[in-house]
JSON list of C-alpha atoms in Angstrom, two decimals:
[
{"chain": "A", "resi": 1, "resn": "UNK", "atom": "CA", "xyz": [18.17, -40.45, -9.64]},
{"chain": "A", "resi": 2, "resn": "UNK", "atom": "CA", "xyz": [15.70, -42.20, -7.17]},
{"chain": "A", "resi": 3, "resn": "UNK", "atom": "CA", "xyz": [12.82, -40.19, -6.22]},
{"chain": "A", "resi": 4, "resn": "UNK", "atom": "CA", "xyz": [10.29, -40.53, -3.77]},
{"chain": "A", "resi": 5, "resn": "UNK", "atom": "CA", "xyz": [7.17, -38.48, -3.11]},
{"chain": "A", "resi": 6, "resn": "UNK", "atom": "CA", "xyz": [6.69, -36.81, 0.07]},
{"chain": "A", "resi": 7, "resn": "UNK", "atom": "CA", "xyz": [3.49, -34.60, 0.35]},
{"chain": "A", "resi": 8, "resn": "UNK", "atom": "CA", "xyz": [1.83, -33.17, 3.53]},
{"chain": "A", "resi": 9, "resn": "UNK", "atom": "CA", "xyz": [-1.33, -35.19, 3.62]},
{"chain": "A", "resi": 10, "resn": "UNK", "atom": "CA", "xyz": [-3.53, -32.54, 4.11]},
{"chain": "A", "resi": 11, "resn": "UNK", "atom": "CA", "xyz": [-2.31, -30.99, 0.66]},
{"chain": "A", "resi": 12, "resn": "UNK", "atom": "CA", "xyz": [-2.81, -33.43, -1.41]},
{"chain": "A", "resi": 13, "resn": "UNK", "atom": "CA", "xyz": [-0.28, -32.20, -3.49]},
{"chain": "A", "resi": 14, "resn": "UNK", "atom": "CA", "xyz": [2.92, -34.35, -4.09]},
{"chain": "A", "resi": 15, "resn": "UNK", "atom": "CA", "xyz": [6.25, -32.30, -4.38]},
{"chain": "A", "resi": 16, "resn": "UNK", "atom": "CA", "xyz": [8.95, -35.05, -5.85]},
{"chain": "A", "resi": 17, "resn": "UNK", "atom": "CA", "xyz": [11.94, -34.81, -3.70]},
{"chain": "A", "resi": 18, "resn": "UNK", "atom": "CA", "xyz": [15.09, -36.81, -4.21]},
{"chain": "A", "resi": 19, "resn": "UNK", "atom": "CA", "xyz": [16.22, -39.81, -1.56]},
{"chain": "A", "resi": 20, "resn": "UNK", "atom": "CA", "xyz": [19.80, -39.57, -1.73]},
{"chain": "A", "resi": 21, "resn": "UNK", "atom": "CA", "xyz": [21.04, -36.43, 0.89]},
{"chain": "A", "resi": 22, "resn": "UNK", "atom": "CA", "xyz": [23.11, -34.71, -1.19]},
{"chain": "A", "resi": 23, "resn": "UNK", "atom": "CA", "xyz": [20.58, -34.72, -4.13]},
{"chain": "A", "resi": 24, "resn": "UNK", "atom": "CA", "xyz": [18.07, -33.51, -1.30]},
{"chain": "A", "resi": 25, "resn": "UNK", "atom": "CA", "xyz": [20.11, -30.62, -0.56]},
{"chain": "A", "resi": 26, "resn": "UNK", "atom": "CA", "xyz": [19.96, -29.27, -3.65]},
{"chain": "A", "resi": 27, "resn": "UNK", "atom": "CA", "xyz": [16.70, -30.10, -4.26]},
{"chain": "A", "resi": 28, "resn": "UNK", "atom": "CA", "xyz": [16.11, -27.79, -1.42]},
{"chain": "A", "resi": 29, "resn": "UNK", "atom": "CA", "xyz": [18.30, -25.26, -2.55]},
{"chain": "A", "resi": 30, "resn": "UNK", "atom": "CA", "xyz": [17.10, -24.68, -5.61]},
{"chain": "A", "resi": 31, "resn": "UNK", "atom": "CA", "xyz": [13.68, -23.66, -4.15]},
{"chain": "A", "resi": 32, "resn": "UNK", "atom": "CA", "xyz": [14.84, -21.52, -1.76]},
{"chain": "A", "resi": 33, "resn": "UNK", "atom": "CA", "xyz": [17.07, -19.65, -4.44]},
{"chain": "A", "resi": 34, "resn": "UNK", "atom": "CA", "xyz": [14.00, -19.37, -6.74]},
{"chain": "A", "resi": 35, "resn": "UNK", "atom": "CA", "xyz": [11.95, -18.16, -4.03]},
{"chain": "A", "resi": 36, "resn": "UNK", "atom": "CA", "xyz": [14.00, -15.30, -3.67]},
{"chain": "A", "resi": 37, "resn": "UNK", "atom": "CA", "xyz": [15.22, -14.88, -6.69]},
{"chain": "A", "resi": 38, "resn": "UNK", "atom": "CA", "xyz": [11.09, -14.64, -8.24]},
{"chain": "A", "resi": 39, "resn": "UNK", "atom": "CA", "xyz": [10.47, -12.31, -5.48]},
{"chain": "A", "resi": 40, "resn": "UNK", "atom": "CA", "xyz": [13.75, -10.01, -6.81]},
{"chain": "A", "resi": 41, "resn": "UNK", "atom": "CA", "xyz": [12.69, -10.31, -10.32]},
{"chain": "A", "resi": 42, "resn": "UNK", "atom": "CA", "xyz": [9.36, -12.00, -11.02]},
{"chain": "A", "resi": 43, "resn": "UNK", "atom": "CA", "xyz": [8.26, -14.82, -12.66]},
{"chain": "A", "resi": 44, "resn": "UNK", "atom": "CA", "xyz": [11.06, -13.98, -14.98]},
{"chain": "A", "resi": 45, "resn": "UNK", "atom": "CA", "xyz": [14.24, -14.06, -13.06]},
{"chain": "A", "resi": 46, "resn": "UNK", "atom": "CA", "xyz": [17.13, -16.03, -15.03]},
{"chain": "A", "resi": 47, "resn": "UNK", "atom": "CA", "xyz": [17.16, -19.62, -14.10]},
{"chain": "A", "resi": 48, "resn": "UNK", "atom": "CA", "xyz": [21.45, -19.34, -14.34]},
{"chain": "A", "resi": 49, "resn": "UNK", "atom": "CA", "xyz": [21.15, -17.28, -11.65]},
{"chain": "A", "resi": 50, "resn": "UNK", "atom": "CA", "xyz": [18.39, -19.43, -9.34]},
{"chain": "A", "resi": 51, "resn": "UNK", "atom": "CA", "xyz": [21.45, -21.85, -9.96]},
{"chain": "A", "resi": 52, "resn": "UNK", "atom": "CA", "xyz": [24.31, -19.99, -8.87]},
{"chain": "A", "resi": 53, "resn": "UNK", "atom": "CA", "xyz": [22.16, -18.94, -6.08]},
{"chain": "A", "resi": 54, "resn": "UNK", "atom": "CA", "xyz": [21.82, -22.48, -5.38]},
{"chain": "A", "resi": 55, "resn": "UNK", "atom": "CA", "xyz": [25.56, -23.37, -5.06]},
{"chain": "A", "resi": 56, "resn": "UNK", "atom": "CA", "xyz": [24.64, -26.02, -8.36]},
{"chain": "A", "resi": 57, "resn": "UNK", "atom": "CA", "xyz": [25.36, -25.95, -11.57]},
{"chain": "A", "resi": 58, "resn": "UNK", "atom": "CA", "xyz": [22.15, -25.31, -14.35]},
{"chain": "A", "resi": 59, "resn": "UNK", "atom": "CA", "xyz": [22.42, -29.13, -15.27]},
{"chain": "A", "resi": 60, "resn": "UNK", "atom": "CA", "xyz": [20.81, -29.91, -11.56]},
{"chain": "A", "resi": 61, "resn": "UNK", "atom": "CA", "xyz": [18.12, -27.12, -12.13]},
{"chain": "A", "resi": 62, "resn": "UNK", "atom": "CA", "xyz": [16.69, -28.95, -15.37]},
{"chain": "A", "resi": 63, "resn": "UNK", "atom": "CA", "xyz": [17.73, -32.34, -13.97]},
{"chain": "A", "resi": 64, "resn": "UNK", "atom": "CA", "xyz": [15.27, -31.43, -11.09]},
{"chain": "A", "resi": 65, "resn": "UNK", "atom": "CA", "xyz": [12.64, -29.10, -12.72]},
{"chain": "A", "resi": 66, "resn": "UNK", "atom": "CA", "xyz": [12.76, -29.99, -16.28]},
{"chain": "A", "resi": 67, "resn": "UNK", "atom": "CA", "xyz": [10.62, -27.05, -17.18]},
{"chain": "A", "resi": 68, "resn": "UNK", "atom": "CA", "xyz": [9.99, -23.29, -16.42]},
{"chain": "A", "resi": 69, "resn": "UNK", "atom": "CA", "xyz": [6.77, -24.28, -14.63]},
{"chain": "A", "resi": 70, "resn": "UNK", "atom": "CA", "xyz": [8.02, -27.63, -13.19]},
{"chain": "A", "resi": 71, "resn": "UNK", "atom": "CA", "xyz": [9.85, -24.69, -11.10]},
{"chain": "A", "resi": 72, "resn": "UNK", "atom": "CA", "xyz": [7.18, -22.78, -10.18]},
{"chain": "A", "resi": 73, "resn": "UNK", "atom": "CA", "xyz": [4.85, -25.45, -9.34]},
{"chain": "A", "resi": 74, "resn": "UNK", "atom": "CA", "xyz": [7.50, -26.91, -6.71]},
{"chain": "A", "resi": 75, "resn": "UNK", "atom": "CA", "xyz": [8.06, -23.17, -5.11]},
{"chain": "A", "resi": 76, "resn": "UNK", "atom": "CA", "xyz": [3.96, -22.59, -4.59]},
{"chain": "A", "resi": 77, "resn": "UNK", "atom": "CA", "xyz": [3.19, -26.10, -3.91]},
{"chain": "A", "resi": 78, "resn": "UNK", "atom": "CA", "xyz": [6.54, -26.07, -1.39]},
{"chain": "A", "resi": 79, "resn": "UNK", "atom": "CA", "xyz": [5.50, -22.92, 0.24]},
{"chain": "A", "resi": 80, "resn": "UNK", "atom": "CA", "xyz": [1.85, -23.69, 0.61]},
{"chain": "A", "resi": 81, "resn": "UNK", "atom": "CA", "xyz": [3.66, -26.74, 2.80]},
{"chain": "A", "resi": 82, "resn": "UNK", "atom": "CA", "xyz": [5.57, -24.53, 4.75]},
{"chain": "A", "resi": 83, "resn": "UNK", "atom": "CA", "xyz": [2.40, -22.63, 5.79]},
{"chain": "A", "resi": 84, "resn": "UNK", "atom": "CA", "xyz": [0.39, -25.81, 6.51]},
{"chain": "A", "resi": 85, "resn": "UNK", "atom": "CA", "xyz": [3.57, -27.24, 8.74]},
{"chain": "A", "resi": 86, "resn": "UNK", "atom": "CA", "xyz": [3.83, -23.98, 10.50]},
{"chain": "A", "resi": 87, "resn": "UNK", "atom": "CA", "xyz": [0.39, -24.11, 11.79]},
{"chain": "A", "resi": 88, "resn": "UNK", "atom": "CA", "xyz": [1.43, -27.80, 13.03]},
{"chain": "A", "resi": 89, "resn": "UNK", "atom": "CA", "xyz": [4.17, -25.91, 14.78]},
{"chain": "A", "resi": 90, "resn": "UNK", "atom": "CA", "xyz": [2.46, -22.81, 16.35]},
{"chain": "A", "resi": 91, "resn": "UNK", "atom": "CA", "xyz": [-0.69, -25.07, 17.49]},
{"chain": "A", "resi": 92, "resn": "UNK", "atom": "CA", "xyz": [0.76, -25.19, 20.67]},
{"chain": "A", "resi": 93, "resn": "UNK", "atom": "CA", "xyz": [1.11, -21.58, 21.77]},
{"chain": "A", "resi": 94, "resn": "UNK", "atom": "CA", "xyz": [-1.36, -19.21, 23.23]},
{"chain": "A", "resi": 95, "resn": "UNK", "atom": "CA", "xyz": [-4.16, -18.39, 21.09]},
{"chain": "A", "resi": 96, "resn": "UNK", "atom": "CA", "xyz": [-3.54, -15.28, 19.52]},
{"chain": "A", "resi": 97, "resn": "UNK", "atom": "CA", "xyz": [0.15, -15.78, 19.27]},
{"chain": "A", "resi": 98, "resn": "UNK", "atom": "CA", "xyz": [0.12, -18.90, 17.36]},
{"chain": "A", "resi": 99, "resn": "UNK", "atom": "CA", "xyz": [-1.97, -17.24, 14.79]},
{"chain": "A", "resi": 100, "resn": "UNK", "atom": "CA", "xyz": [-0.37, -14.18, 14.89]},
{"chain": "A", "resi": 101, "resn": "UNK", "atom": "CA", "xyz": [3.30, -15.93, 14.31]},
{"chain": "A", "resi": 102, "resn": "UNK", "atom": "CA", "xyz": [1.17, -17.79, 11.37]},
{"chain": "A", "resi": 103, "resn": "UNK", "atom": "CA", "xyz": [0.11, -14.55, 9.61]},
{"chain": "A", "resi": 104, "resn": "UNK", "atom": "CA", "xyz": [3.80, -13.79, 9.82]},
{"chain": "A", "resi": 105, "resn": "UNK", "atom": "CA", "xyz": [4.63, -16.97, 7.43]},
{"chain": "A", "resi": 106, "resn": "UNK", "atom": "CA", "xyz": [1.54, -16.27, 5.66]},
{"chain": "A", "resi": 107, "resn": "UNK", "atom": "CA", "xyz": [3.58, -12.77, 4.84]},
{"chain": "A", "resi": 108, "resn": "UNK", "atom": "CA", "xyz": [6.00, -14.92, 3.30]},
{"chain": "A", "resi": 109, "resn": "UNK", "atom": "CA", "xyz": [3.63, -17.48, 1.22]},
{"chain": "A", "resi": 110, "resn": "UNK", "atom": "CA", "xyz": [1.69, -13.99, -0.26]},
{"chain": "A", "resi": 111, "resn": "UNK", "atom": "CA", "xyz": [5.12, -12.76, -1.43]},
{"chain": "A", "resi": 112, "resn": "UNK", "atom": "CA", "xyz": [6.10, -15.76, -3.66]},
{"chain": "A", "resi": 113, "resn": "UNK", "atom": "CA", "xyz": [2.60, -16.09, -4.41]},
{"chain": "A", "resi": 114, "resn": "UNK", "atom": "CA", "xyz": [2.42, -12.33, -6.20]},
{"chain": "A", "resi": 115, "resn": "UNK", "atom": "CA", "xyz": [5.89, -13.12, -7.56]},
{"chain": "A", "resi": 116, "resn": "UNK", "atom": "CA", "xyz": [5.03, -16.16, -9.54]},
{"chain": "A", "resi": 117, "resn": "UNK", "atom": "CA", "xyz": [0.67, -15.51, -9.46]},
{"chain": "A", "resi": 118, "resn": "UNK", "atom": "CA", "xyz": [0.45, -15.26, -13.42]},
{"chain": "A", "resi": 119, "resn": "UNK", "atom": "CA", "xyz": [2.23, -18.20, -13.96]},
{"chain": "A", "resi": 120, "resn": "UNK", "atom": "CA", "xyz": [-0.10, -20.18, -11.52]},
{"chain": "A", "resi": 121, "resn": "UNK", "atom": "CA", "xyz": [-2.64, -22.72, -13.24]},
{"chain": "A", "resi": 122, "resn": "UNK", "atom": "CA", "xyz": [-5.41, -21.24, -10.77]},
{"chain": "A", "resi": 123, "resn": "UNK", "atom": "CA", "xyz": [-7.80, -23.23, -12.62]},
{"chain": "A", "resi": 124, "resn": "UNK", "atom": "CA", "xyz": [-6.09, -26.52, -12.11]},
{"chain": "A", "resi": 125, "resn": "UNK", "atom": "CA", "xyz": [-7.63, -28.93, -9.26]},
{"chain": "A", "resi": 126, "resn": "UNK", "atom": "CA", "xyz": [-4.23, -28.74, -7.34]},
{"chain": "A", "resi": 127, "resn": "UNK", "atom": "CA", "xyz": [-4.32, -25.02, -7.19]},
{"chain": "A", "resi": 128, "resn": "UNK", "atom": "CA", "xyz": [-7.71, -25.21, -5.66]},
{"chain": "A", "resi": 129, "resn": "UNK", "atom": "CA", "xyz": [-6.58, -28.27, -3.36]},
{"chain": "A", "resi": 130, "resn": "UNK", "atom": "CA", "xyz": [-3.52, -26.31, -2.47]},
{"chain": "A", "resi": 131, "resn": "UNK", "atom": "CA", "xyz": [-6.11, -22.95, -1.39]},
{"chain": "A", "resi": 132, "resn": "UNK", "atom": "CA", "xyz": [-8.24, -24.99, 0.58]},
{"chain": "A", "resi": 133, "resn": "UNK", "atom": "CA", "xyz": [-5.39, -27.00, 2.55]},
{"chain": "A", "resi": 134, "resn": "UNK", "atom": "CA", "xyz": [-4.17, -23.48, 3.71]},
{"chain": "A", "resi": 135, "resn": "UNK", "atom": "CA", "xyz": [-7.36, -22.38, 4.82]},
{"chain": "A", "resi": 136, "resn": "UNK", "atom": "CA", "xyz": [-8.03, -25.56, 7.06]},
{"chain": "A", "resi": 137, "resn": "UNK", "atom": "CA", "xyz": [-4.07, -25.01, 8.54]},
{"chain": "A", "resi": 138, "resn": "UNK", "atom": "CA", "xyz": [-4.95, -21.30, 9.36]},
{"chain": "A", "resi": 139, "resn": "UNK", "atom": "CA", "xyz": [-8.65, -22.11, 10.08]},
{"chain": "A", "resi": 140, "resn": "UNK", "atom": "CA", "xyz": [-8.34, -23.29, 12.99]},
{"chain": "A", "resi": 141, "resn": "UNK", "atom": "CA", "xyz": [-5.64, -21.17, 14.75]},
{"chain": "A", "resi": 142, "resn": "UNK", "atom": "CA", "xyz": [-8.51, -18.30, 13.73]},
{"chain": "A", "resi": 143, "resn": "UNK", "atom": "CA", "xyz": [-10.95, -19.86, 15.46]},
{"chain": "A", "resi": 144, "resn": "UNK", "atom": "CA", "xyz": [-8.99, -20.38, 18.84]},
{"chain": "A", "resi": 145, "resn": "UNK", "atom": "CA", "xyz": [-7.87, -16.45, 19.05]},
{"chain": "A", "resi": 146, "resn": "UNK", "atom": "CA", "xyz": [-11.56, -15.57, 18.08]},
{"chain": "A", "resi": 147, "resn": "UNK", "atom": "CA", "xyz": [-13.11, -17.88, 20.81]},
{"chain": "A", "resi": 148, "resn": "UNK", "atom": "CA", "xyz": [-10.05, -17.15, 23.53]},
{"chain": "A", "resi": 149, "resn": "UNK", "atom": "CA", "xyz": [-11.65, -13.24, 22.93]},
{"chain": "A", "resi": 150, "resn": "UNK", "atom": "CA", "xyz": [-8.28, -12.14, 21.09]},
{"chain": "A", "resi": 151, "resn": "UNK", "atom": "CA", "xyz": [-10.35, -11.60, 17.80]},
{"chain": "A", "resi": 152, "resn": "UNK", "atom": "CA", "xyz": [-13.26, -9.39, 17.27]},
{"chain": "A", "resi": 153, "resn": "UNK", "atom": "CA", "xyz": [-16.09, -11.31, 16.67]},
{"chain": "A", "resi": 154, "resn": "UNK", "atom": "CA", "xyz": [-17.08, -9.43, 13.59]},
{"chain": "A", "resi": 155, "resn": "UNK", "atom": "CA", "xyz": [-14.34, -10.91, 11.14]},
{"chain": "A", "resi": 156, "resn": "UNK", "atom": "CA", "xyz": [-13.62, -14.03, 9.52]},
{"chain": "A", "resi": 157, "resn": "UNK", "atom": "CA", "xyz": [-10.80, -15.81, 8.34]},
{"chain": "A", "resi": 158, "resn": "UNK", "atom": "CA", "xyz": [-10.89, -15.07, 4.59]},
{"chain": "A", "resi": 159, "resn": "UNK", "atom": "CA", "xyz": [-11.24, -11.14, 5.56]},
{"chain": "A", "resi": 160, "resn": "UNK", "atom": "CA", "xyz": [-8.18, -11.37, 7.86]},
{"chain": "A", "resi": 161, "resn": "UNK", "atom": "CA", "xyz": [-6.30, -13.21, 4.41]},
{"chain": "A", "resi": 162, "resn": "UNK", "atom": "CA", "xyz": [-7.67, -10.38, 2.05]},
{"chain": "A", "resi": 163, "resn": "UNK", "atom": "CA", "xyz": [-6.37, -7.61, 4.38]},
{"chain": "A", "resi": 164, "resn": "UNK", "atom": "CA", "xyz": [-2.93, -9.51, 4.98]},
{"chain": "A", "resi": 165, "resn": "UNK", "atom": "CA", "xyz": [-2.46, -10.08, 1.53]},
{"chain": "A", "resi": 166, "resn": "UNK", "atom": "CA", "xyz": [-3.54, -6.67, 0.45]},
{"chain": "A", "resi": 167, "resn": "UNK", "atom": "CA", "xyz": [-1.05, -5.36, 2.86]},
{"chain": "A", "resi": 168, "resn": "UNK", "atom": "CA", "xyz": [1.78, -7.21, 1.86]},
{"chain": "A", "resi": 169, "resn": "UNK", "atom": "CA", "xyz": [0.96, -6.13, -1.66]},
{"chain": "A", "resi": 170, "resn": "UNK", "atom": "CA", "xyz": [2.20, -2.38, -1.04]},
{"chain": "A", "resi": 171, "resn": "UNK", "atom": "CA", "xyz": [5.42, -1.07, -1.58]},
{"chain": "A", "resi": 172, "resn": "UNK", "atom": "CA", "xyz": [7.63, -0.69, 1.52]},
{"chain": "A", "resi": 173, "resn": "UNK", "atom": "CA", "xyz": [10.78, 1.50, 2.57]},
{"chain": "A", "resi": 174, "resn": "UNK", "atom": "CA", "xyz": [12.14, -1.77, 3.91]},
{"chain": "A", "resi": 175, "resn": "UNK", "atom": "CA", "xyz": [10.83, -4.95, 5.82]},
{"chain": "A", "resi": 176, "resn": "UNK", "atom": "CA", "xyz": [10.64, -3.10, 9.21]},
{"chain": "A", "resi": 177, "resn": "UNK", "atom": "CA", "xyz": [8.18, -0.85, 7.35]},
{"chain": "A", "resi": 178, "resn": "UNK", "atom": "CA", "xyz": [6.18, -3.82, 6.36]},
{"chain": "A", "resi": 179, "resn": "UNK", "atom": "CA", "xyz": [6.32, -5.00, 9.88]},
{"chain": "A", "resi": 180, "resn": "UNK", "atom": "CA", "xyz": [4.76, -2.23, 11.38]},
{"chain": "A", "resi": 181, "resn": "UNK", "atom": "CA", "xyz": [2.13, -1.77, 9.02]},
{"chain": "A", "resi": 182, "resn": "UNK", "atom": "CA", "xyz": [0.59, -5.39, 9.42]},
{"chain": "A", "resi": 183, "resn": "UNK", "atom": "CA", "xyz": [1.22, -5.08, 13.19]},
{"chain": "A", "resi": 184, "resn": "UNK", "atom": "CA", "xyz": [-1.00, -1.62, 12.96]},
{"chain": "A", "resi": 185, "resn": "UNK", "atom": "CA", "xyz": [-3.82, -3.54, 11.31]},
{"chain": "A", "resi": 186, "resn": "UNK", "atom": "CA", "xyz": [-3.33, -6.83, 13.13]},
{"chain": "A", "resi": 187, "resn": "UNK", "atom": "CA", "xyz": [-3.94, -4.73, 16.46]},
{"chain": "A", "resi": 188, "resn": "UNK", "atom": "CA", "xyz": [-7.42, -3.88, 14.63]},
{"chain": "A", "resi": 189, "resn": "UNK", "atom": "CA", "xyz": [-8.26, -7.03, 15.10]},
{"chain": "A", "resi": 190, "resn": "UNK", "atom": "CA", "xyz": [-8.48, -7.16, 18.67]},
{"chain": "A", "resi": 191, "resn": "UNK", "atom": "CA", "xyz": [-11.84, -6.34, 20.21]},
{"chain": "A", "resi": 192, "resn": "UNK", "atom": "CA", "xyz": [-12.59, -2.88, 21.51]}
]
């Protein structure tokens, strides 16, 4: 199989990704299915069943992600892309809306993150490359709500992160619980 690197500059980070369509597909697939499947189960749900998620059999897995971490490293490193391409997208929009649809994805990213966090390598120079790509994605779209008024001027980024995070770490009745527990704290942040 011919592979090519593609990697969001900013991140540094390559994610291998396969050139042929098909073989793209379930490139893609597979990391959605482990995604979900490591925030069902942990960093130990059954790798048959990321496959049959997947719609592949467990020969495409391993031909893909030859190991357990190979895995793992493609689902952070692929979500920590997602998050830096969704600031791209949300740049656009009024202040405080483009980073409050942000913190929504950022929701997502701290989910597979605490799914998968022990198996992380958060020593490694592409963890820390991968942190500090987020922060200059979100960074910004802080800064704008802040200085448009929409953010009290007694935060910072990394506290908004560490209360998000923290947040997302409870257990919830269901996702519309979750939803209007960060939109009670998120309304905190608005000045007085």
């Amino acid at each position: 199989m011919t592979e090519t690197t593609n990697a969001r500059s900013s991140l540094g980070v390559a994610i291998k990704r396969p050139h042929r369509a098909d073989a793209r597909r379930n490139f893609d697939a597979l990391l959605a299915a482990a995604r979900d499947a490591f925030a069902e189960h942990g960093s130990g749900a059954s790798l048959e069943d990321i496959a049959r998620r997947a719609g592949v059999g467990i020969g495409t897995l391993y031909r893909n992600f030859p190991t357990r971490q190979d895995l793992f490293d493609a689902v952070y490193f692929g979500e920590i892309e997602e998050l830096c391409q969704a600031a791209d997208e949300v740049a656009d929009l009024p202040p405080w809306e483009a980073f409050e649809t942000w913190l929504q994805r950022f929701v997502g990213y701290a989910a597979t993150k605490r799914a998968i966090y022990e198996e992380l390598n958060r020593d490694s120079d592409l963890f820390r490359t991968a942190r500090e790509a987020m922060y200059e994605a979100g960074q910004p779209l802080f800064d704008q709500a802040q200085n448009a008024g929409d953010i009290r001027l007694d935060t910072n980024f990394d506290d908004v992160l560490r209360m998000v995070s923290g947040l997302t770490a409870a257990g919830f009745v269901d996702d519309a619980q979750r939803t209007r527990v960060l939109n009670l704290s998120l309304d905190g942040l608005h000045p007085r």
